[in-house]
Amino acid sequence: MPRLPPHLVRRASHISPDLATLLPACRDLRSAANELRWLKEHADTTTRPDARPRRLTQLCQQRGRGVPLQYVLGTQPFGSLDIKCRPGVLVPRPETEAYVCHLVDLLKSGALLGQPASSCEKLRIIDFCTGTGCIPLLLFAELRKSVHSLDVRGVDISPRALELAQENLVHNIARGHMSPASQDLRVSFANSDVFSDKDNRALAASPWDVMISNPPYVAEEVWNHGRGQLGYSVRKYEPRLALVPGDHLPSAPSGLNPEDVFYARLLDIASILRPQVLLLEVGDSDQARRVVGYSRKHPFSMDSEVEIWRDWPDLEPNGDEEQSYRMPLGNGRGHEEVVIKGSGNIRSVLIHRP
């Protein structure tokens, strides 16, 4: 990480010692000033008046060491929800929030299921590698008023993540961001291993309409060295389990890299659960293209419609952003035009079975 210019540190120190403390993590004055404001608001609302200055300094010192802001504050906004965050569970990202909200809009409009969500007799959604539970909780909060019968489930292998997801359910109901579940409107969390055939067969006892996942997809080399793709703070403080596929997992099939192994498995699971919609978060454009290419060979999705979504899939692309790419089909079969929606970095792959 480049050293901070001394003049920047002096300027920040002249404004506020706490501002200077934040600079190593924030890297510029504007970001540091914003975070200082949020940290001060947090200290003011959680600490008695006489202890606030000391508490603010402690919070700034934590953040200055690179601890993610969400861990320092303890929460992260996610759509209409307030998601608790703590070490050991991946921090929710704004880009994840954006594609979940876009998915909600498409489900409500009927663009994916052939009819609006309000016309569905029952809608069942499952989220693999659920972490904080932010994805199923937001889906439930946004869809419950549009669906007669709704069942949303988040599954994860981490007991720590599942405990926090359940806390987030209770927390958001208590804060009035969500209504409590009922007999016909349910959201729940369960322990399940993506690579366990037994667990996946149990999930297949009833059909699912939508399957979604933000799985571990970071390459080992990127985790170890950053390579300009993964920040120091993430690598030091966020859980490797949620970001990097483990060495004990099966090898990725031909056409995929080792870091893509979860996508192959999730497509296998989709073959069992038979959702109409499968939405997978990816790390970058290259990974998205590998996932799309592999999906075209997989029995679940070889005849499905496929789209690639950018960070903000509901926005118009900038002038220099590609809106499609030509994917070679192999064996002299020519190319397929794959739509790329939205603006920003490549973020997810949508597989839709009409």
Short mmCIF file of C-alpha atoms in Angstrom, two decimals, residues 50 67 131 211 262 326 338:
data_model
loop_
_atom_site.label_atom_id
_atom_site.label_comp_id
_atom_site.label_asym_id
_atom_site.label_seq_id
_atom_site.Cartn_x
_atom_site.Cartn_y
_atom_site.Cartn_z
CA ASP A 50 -18.56 12.25 29.41
CA VAL A 67 -10.80 -2.93 10.71
CA GLY A 131 -23.62 -15.15 5.77
CA MET A 211 -31.94 -19.92 -6.09
CA PHE A 262 -18.59 -23.45 -6.05
CA ARG A 326 -19.90 -12.88 -28.11
CA VAL A 338 -24.77 -12.71 -24.07
#
